[in-house]
PDB file of C-alpha atoms in Angstrom:
ATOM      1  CA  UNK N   1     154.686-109.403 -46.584  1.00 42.00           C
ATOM      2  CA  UNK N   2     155.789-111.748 -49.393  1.00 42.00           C
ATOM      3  CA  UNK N   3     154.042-115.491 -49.738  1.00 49.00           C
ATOM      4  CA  UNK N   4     156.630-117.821 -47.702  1.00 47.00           C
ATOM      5  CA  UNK N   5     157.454-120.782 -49.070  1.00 55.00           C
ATOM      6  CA  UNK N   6     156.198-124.222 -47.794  1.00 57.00           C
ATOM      7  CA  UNK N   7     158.916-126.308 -45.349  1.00 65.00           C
ATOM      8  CA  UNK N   8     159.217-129.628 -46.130  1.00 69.00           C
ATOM      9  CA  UNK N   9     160.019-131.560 -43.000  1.00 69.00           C
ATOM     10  CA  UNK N  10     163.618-133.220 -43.241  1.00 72.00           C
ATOM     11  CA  UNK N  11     163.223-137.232 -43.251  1.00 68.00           C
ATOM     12  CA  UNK N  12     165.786-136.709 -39.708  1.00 73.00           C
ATOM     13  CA  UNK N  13     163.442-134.256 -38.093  1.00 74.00           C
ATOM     14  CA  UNK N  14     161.858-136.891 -35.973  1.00 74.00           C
ATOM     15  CA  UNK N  15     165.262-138.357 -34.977  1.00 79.00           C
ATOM     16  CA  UNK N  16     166.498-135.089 -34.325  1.00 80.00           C
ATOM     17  CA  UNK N  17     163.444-134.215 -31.840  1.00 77.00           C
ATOM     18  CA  UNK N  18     164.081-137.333 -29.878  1.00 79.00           C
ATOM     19  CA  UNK N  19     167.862-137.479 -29.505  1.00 78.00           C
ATOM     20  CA  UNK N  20     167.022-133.805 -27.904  1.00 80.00           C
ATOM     21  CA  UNK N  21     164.266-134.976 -25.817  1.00 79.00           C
ATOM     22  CA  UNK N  22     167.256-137.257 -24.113  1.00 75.00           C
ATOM     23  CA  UNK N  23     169.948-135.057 -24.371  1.00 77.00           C
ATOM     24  CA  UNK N  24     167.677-132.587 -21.850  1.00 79.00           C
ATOM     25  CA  UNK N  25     167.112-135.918 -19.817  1.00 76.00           C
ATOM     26  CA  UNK N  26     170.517-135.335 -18.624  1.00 80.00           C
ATOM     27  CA  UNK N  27     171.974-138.122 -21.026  1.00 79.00           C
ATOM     28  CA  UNK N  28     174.305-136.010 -22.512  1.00 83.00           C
ATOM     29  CA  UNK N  29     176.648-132.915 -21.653  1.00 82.00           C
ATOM     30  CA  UNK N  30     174.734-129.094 -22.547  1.00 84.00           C
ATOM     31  CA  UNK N  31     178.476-128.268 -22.802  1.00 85.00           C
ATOM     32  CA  UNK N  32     178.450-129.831 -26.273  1.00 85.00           C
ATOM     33  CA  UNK N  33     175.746-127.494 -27.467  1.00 87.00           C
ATOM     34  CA  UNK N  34     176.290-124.097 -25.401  1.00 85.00           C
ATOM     35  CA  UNK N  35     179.785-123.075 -24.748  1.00 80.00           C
ATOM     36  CA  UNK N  36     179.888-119.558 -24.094  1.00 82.00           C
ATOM     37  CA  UNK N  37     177.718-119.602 -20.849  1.00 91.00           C
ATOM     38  CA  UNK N  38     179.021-116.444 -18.903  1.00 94.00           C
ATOM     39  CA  UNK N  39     180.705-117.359 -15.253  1.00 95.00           C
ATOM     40  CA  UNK N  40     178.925-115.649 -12.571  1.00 95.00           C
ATOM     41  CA  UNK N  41     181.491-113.192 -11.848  1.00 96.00           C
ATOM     42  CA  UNK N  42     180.832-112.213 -15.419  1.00 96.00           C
ATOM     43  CA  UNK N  43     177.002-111.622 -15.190  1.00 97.00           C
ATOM     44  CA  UNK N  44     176.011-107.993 -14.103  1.00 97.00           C
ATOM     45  CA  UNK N  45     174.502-107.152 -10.782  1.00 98.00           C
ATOM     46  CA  UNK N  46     172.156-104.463 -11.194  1.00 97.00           C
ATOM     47  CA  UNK N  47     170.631-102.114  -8.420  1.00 98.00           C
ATOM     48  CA  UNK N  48     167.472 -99.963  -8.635  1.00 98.00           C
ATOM     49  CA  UNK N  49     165.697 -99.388 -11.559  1.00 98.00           C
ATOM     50  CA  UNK N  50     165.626-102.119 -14.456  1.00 98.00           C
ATOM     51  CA  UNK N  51     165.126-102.691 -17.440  1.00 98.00           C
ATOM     52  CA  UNK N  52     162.743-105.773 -18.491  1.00 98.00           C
ATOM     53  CA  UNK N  53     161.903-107.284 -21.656  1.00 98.00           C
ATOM     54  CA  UNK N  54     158.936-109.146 -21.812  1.00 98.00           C
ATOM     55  CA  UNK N  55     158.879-111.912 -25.006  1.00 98.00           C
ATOM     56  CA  UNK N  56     155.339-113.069 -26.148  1.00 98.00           C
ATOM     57  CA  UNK N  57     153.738-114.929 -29.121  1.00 97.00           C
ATOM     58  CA  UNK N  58     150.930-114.822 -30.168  1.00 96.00           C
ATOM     59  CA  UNK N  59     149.092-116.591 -33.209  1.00 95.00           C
ATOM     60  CA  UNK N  60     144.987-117.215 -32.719  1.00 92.00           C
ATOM     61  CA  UNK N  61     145.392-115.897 -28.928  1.00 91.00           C
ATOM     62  CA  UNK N  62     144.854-111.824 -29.934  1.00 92.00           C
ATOM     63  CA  UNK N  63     141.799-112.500 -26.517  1.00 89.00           C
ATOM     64  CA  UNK N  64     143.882-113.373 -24.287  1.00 90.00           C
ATOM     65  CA  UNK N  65     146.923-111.161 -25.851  1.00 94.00           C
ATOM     66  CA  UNK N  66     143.892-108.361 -24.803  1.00 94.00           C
ATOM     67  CA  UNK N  67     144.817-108.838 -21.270  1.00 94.00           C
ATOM     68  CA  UNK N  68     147.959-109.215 -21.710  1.00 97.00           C
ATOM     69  CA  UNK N  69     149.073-105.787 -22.889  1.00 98.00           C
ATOM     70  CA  UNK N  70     145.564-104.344 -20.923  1.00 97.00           C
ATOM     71  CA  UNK N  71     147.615-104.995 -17.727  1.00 97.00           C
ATOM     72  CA  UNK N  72     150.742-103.208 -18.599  1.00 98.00           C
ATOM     73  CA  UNK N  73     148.092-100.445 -19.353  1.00 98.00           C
ATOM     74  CA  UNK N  74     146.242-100.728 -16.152  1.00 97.00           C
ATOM     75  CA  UNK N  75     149.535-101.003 -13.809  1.00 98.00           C
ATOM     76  CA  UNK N  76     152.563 -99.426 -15.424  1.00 98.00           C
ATOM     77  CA  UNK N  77     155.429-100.268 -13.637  1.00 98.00           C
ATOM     78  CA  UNK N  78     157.422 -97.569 -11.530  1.00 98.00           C
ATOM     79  CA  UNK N  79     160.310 -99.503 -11.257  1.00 98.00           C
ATOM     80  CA  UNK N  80     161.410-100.419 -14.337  1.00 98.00           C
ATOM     81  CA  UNK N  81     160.964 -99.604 -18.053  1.00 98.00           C
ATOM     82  CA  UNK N  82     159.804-102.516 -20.001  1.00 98.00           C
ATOM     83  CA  UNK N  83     160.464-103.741 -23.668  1.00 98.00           C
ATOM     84  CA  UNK N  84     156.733-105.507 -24.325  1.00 98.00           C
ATOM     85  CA  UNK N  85     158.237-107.885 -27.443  1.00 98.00           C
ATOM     86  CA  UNK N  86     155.289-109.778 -28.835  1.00 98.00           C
ATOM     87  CA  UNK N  87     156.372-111.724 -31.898  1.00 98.00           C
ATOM     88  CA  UNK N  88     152.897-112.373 -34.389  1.00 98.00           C
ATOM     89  CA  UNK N  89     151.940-113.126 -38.007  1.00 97.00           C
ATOM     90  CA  UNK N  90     150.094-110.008 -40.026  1.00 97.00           C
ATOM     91  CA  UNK N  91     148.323-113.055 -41.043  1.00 96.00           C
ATOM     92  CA  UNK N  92     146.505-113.428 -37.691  1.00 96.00           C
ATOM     93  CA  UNK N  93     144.639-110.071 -38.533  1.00 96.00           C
ATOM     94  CA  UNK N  94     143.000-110.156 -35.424  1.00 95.00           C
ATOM     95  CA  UNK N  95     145.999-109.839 -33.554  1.00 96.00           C
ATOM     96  CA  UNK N  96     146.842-107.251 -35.817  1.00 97.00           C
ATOM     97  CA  UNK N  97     144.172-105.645 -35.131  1.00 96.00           C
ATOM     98  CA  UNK N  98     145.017-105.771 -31.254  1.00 96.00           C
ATOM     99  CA  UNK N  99     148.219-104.450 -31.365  1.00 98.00           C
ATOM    100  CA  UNK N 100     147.354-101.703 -33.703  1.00 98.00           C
ATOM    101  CA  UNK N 101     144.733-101.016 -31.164  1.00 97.00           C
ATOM    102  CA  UNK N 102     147.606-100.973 -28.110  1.00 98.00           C
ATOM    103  CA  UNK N 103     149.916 -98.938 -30.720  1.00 97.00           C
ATOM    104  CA  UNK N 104     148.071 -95.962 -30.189  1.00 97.00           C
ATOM    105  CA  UNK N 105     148.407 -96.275 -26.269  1.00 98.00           C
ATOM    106  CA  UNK N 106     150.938 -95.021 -24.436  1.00 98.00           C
ATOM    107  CA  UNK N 107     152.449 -96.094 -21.376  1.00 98.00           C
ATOM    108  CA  UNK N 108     154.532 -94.551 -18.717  1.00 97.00           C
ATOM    109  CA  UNK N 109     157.917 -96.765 -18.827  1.00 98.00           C
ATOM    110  CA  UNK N 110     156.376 -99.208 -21.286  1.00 98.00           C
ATOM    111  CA  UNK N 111     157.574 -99.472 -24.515  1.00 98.00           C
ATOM    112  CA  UNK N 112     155.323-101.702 -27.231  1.00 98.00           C
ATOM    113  CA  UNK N 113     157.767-103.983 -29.469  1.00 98.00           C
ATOM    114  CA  UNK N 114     155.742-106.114 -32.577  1.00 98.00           C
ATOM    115  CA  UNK N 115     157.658-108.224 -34.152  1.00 98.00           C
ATOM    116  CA  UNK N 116     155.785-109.156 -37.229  1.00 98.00           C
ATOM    117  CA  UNK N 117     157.465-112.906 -38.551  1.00 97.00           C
ATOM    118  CA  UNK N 118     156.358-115.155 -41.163  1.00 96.00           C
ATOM    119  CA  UNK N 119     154.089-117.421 -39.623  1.00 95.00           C
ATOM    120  CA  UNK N 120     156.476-120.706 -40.320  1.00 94.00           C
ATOM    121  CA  UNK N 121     158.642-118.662 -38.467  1.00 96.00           C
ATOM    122  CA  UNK N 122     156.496-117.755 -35.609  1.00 97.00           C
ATOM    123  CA  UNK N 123     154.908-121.489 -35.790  1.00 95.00           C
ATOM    124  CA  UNK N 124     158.230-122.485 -33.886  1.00 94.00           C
ATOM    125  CA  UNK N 125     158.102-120.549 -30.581  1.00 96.00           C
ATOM    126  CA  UNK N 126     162.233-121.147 -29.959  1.00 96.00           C
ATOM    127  CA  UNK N 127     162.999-118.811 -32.939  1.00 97.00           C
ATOM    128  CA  UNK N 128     161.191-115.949 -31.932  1.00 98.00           C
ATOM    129  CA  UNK N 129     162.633-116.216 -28.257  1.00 98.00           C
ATOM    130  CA  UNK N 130     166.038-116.652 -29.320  1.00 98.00           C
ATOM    131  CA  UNK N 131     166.063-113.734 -31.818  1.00 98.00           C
ATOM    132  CA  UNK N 132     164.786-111.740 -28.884  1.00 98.00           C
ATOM    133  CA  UNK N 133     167.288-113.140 -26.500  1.00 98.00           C
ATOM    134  CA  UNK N 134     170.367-112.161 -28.681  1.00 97.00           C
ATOM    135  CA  UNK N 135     169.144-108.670 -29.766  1.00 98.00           C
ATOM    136  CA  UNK N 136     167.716-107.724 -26.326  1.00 98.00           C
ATOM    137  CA  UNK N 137     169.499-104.891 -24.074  1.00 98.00           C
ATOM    138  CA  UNK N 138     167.458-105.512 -20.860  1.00 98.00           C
ATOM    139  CA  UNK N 139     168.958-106.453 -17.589  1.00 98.00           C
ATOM    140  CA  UNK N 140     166.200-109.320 -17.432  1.00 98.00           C
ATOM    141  CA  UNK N 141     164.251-111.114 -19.972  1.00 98.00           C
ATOM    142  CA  UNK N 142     161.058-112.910 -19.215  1.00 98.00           C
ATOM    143  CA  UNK N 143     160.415-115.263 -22.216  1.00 98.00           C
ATOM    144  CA  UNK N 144     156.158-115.469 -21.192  1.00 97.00           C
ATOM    145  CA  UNK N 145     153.006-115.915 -23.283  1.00 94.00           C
ATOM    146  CA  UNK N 146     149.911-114.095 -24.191  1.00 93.00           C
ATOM    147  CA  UNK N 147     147.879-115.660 -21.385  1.00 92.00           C
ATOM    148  CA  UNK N 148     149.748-114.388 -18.504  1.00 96.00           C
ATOM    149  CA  UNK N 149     148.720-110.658 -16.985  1.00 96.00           C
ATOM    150  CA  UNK N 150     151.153-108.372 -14.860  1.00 98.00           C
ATOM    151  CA  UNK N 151     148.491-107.058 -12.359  1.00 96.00           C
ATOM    152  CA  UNK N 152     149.025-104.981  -9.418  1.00 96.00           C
ATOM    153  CA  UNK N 153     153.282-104.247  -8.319  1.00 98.00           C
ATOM    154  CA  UNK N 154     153.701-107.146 -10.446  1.00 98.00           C
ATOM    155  CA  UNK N 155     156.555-105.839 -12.136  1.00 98.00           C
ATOM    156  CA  UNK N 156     157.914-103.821  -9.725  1.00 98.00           C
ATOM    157  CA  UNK N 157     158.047-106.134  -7.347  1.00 98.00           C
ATOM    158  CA  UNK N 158     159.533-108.202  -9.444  1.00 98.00           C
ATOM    159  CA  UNK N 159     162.473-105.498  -9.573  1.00 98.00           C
ATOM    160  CA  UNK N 160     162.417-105.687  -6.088  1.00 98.00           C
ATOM    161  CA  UNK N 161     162.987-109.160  -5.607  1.00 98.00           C
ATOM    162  CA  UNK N 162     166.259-109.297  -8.248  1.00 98.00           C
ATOM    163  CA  UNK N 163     168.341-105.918  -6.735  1.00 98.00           C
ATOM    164  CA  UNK N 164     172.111-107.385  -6.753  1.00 98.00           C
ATOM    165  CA  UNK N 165     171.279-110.371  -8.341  1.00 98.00           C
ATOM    166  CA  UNK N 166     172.793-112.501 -11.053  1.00 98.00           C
ATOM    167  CA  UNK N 167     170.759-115.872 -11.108  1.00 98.00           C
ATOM    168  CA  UNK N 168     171.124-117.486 -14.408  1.00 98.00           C
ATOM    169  CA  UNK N 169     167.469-118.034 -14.843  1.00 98.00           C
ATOM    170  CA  UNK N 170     164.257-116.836 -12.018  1.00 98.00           C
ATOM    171  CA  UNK N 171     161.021-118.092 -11.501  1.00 98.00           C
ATOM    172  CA  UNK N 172     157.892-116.824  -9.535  1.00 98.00           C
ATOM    173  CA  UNK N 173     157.472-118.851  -6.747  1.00 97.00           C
ATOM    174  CA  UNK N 174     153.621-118.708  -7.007  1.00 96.00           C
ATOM    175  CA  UNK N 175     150.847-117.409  -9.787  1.00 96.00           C
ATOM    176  CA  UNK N 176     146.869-116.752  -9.590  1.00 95.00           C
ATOM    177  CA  UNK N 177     144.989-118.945 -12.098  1.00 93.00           C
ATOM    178  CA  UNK N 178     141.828-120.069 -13.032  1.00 88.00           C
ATOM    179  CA  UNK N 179     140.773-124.078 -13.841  1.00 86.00           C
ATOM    180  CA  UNK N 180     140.375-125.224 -17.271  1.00 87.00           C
ATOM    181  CA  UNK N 181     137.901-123.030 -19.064  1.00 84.00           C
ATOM    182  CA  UNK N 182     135.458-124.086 -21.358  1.00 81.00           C
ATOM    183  CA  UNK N 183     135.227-122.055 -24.938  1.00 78.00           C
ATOM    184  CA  UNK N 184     132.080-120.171 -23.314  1.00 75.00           C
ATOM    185  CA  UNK N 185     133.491-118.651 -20.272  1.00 79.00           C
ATOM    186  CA  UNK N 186     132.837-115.081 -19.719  1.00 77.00           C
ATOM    187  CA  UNK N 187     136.618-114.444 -19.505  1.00 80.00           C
ATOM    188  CA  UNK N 188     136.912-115.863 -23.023  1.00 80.00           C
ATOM    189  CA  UNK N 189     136.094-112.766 -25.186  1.00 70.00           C
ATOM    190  CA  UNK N 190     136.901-114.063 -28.258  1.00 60.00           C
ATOM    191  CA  UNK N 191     134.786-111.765 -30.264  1.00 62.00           C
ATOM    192  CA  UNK N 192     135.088-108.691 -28.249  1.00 76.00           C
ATOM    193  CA  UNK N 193     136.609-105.821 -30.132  1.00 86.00           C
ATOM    194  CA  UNK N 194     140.156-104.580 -29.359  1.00 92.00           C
ATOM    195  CA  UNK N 195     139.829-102.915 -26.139  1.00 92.00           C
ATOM    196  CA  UNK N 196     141.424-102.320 -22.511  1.00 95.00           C
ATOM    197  CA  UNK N 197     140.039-104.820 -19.756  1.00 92.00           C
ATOM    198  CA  UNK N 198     140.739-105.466 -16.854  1.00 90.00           C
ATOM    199  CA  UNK N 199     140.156-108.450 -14.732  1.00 87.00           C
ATOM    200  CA  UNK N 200     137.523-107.161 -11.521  1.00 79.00           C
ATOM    201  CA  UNK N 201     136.510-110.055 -10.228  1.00 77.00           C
ATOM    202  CA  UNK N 202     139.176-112.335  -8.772  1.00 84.00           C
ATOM    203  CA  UNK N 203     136.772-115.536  -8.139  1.00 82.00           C
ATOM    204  CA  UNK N 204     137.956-117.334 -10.539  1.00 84.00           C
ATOM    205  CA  UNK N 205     141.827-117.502  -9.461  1.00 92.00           C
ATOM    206  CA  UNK N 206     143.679-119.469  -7.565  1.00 93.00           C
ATOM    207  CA  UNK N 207     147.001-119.384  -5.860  1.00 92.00           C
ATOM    208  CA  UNK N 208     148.888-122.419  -7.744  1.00 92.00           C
ATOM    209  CA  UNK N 209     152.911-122.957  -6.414  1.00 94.00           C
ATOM    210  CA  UNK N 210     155.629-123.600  -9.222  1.00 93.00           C
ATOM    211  CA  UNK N 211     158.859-125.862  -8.523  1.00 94.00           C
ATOM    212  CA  UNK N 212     160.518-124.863 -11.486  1.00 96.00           C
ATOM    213  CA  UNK N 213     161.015-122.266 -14.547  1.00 97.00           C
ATOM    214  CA  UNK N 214     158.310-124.022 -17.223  1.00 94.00           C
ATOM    215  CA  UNK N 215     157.999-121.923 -20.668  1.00 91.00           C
ATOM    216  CA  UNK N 216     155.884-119.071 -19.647  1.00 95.00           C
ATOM    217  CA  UNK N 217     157.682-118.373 -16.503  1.00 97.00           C
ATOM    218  CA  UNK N 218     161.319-118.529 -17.373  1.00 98.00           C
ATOM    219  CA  UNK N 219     162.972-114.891 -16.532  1.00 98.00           C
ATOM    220  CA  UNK N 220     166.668-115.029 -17.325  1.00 98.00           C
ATOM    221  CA  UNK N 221     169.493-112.806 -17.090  1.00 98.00           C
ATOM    222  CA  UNK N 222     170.320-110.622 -20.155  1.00 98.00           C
ATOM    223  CA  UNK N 223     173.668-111.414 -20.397  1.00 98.00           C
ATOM    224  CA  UNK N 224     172.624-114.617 -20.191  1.00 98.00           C
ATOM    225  CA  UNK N 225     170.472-114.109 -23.054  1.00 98.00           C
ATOM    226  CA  UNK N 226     172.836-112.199 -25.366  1.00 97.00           C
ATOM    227  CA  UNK N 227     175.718-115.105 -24.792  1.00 96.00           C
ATOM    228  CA  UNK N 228     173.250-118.074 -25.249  1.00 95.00           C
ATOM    229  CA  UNK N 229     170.405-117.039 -27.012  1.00 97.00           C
ATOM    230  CA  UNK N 230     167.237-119.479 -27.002  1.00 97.00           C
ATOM    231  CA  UNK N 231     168.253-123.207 -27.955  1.00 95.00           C
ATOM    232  CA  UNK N 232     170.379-121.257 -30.711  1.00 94.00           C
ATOM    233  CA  UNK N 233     172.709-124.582 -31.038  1.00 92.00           C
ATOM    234  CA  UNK N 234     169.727-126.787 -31.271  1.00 92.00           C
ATOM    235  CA  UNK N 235     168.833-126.742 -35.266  1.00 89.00           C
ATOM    236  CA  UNK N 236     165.549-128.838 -34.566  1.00 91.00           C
ATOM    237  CA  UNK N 237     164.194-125.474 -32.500  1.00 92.00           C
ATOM    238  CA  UNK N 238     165.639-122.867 -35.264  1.00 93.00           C
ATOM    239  CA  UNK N 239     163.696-125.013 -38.051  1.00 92.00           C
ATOM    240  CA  UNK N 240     160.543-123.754 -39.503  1.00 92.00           C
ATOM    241  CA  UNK N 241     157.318-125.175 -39.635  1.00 91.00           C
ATOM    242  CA  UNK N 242     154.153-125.101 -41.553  1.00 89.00           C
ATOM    243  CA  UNK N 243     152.084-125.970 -37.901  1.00 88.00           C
ATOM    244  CA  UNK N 244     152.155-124.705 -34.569  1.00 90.00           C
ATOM    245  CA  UNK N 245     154.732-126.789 -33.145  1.00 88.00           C
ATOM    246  CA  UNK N 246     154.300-127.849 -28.958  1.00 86.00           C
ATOM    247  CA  UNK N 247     156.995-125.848 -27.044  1.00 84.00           C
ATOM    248  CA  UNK N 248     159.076-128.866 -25.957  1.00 88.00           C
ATOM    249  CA  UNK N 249     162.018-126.706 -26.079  1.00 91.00           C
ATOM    250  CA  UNK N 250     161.570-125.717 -22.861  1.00 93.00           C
ATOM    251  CA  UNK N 251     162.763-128.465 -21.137  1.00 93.00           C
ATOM    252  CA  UNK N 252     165.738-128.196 -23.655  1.00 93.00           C
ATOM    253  CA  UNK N 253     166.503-124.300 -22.190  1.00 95.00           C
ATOM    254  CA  UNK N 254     166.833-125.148 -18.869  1.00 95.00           C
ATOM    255  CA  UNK N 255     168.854-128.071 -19.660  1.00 93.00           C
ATOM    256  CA  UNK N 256     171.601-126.000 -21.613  1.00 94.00           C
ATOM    257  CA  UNK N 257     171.351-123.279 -18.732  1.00 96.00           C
ATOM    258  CA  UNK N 258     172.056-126.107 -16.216  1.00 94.00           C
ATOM    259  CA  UNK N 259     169.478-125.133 -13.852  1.00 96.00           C
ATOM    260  CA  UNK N 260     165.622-125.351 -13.163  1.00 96.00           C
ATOM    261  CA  UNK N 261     165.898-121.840 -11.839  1.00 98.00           C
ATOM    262  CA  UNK N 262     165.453-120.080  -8.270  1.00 98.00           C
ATOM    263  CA  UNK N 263     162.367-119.138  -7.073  1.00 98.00           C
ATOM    264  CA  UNK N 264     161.556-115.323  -6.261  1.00 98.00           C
ATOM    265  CA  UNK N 265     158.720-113.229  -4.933  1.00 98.00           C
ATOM    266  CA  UNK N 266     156.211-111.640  -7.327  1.00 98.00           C
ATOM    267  CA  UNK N 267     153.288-110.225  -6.960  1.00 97.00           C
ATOM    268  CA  UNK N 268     149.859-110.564  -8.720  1.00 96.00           C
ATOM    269  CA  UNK N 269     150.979-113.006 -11.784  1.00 96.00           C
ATOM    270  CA  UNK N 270     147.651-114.015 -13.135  1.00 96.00           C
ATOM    271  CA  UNK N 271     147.336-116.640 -15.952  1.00 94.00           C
ATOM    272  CA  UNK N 272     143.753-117.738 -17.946  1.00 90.00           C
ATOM    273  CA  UNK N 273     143.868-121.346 -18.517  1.00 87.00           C
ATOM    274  CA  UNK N 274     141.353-122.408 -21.395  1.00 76.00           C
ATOM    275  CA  UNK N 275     140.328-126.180 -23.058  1.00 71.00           C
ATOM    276  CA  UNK N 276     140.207-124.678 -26.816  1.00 62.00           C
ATOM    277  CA  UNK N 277     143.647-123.547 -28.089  1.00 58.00           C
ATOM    278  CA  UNK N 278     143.763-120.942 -30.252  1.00 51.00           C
ATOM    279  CA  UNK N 279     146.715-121.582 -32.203  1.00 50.00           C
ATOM    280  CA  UNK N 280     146.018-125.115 -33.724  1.00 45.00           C
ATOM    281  CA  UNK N 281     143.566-125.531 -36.868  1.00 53.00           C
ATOM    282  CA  UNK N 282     139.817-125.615 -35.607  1.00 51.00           C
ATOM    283  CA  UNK N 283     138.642-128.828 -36.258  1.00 51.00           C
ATOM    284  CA  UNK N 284     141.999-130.401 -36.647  1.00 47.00           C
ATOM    285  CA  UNK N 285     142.733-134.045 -35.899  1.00 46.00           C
ATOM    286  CA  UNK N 286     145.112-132.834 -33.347  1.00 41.00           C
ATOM    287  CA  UNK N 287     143.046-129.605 -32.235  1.00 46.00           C
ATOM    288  CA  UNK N 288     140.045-132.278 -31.552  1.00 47.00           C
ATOM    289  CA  UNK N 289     142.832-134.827 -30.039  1.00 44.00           C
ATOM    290  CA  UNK N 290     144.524-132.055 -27.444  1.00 45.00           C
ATOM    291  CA  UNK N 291     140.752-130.530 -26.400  1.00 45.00           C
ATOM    292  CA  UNK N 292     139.745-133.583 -25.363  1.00 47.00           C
ATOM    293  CA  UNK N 293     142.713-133.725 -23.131  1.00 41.00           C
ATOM    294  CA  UNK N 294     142.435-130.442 -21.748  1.00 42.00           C
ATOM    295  CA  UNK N 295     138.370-131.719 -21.251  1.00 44.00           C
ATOM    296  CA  UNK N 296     139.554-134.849 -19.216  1.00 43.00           C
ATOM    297  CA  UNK N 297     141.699-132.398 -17.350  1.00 41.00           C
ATOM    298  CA  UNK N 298     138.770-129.648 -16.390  1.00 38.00           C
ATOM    299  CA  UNK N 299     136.850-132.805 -15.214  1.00 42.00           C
ATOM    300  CA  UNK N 300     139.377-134.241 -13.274  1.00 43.00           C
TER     301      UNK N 300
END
């Protein structure tokens, strides 16, 4: 892939971030930013088998991106064929690596989708999604990330739960997952070589309840998708960036969508919550800064 050039931040981007940050506060109309929204009676209502497309990224994660794709492996859905998009930089070579590995697997009903970006490109999470979200043909879209696992009639009871349905945007009403976990954890296999596990002991999860669709959880319908694509109005979230940029964008989603989502019944969503993040610069000001947070947070 050819060297990328270096972004220079616009002197506005600041501005830009924070008149956003209000807009999603409700201070101003989404209708100025997403027209095209389809009406309800426009959005499909699709019955048995469906098609899913699952949207990762992954940039210093390629662990936890190990059980990730490991659980598609070790519970193939039988329900529903599913489009496993995972947008990466070939300068992450260990996720390379992984999803070379994964390449050579192959999975009843899954089908493996890398998306290889320049990592300024991948560095903003919004781009990836909303190239997905335009170009996808699934019924459903579940915009997730590399830490969450579809164990047992996850997916397929996830089909199960949206027969006839046209919600704008879905939610799991509850998840498994495990505290804060330091950089040692057993669970943490940073070093392991690319390989299929699969998570036997169930200790370390917990049921946790969700109220609303945050960024790994957010499942919306495809024509949804196609007509709005992913903060596609919103230049600040299209822009490049030369660091991993926090996924406040979110919020900004499921303001334009008008709606914090419904919550559904799935089964066996399990997530690995860990203090050291991958994909900020060990030993980084802000790496060191956002640890210590997360280290507060396992204590508390």
């Amino acid at each position: 892939m050819s060297k990328t050039k270096i972004y220079t931040p616009r002197f506005y981007d600041g501005l830009l971030a924070f008149f956003f940050k209000l807009a999603a506060s409700g201070y101003i109309p989404a209708s100025w930013f997403l027209k095209n929204l389809p009406e309800e009676q426009a959005r499909s209502k699709k019955i048995g088998n469906l098609n899913i497309e699952v949207v990762s990224h992954c940039w210093g994660y390629s662990h936890m991106m190990a059980y990730q794709l490991s659980s598609l492996v070790n519970y193939p859905p039988k329900k529903a064929h599913v489009t496993m998009t995972v947008f990466y930089s070939p300068e992450d070579e260990k996720t390379q690596k992984q999803l070379d590995f994964f390449s050579s697997i192959n999975v009843e009903n899954v089908t493996w989708n890398w998306q290889p970006l320049p990592k300024e490109l991948l560095f903003r999470r919004a781009i990836g999604r909303n190239r997905a979200a335009l170009e996808t043909k699934a019924d459903w879209v579940w915009f997730s990330d590399c830490d969450i696992m579809f164990n047992e009639n996850c997916i397929d009871s996830l089909v199960d739960s949206l027969q006839g349905r046209n919600d704008i945007l879905v939610f799991p009403k509850k998840e498994k997952t495990t505290p804060m976990l330091k950089e040692d954890h057993p669970l943490l296999q940073k070093d392991a070589e690319p390989q299929v596990i699969r998570i036997e002991n169930e200790e370390n999860f917990e049921y946790y309840s969700r109220s609303k669709a945050t960024g790994e959880f957010q499942i919306t319908h495809g024509d949804v998708a196609r007509a709005a694509g992913y903060c596609a109005n919103i230049s600040i979230y299209q822009t490049p960036s030369n660091h991993w940029c926090k996924c406040v964008e979110d919020r900004c989603f499921r303001w334009l969508l008008g709606t914090h989502g419904v919550a559904i019944d799935i089964d066996n969503i399990f997530q690995i919550r860990h203090v050291t993040k991958g994909r900020y610069k060990k030993g980084s000001l802000w790496s060191r800064v956002r640890s210590k947070i997360r280290h507060l947070k396992l204590k508390s």
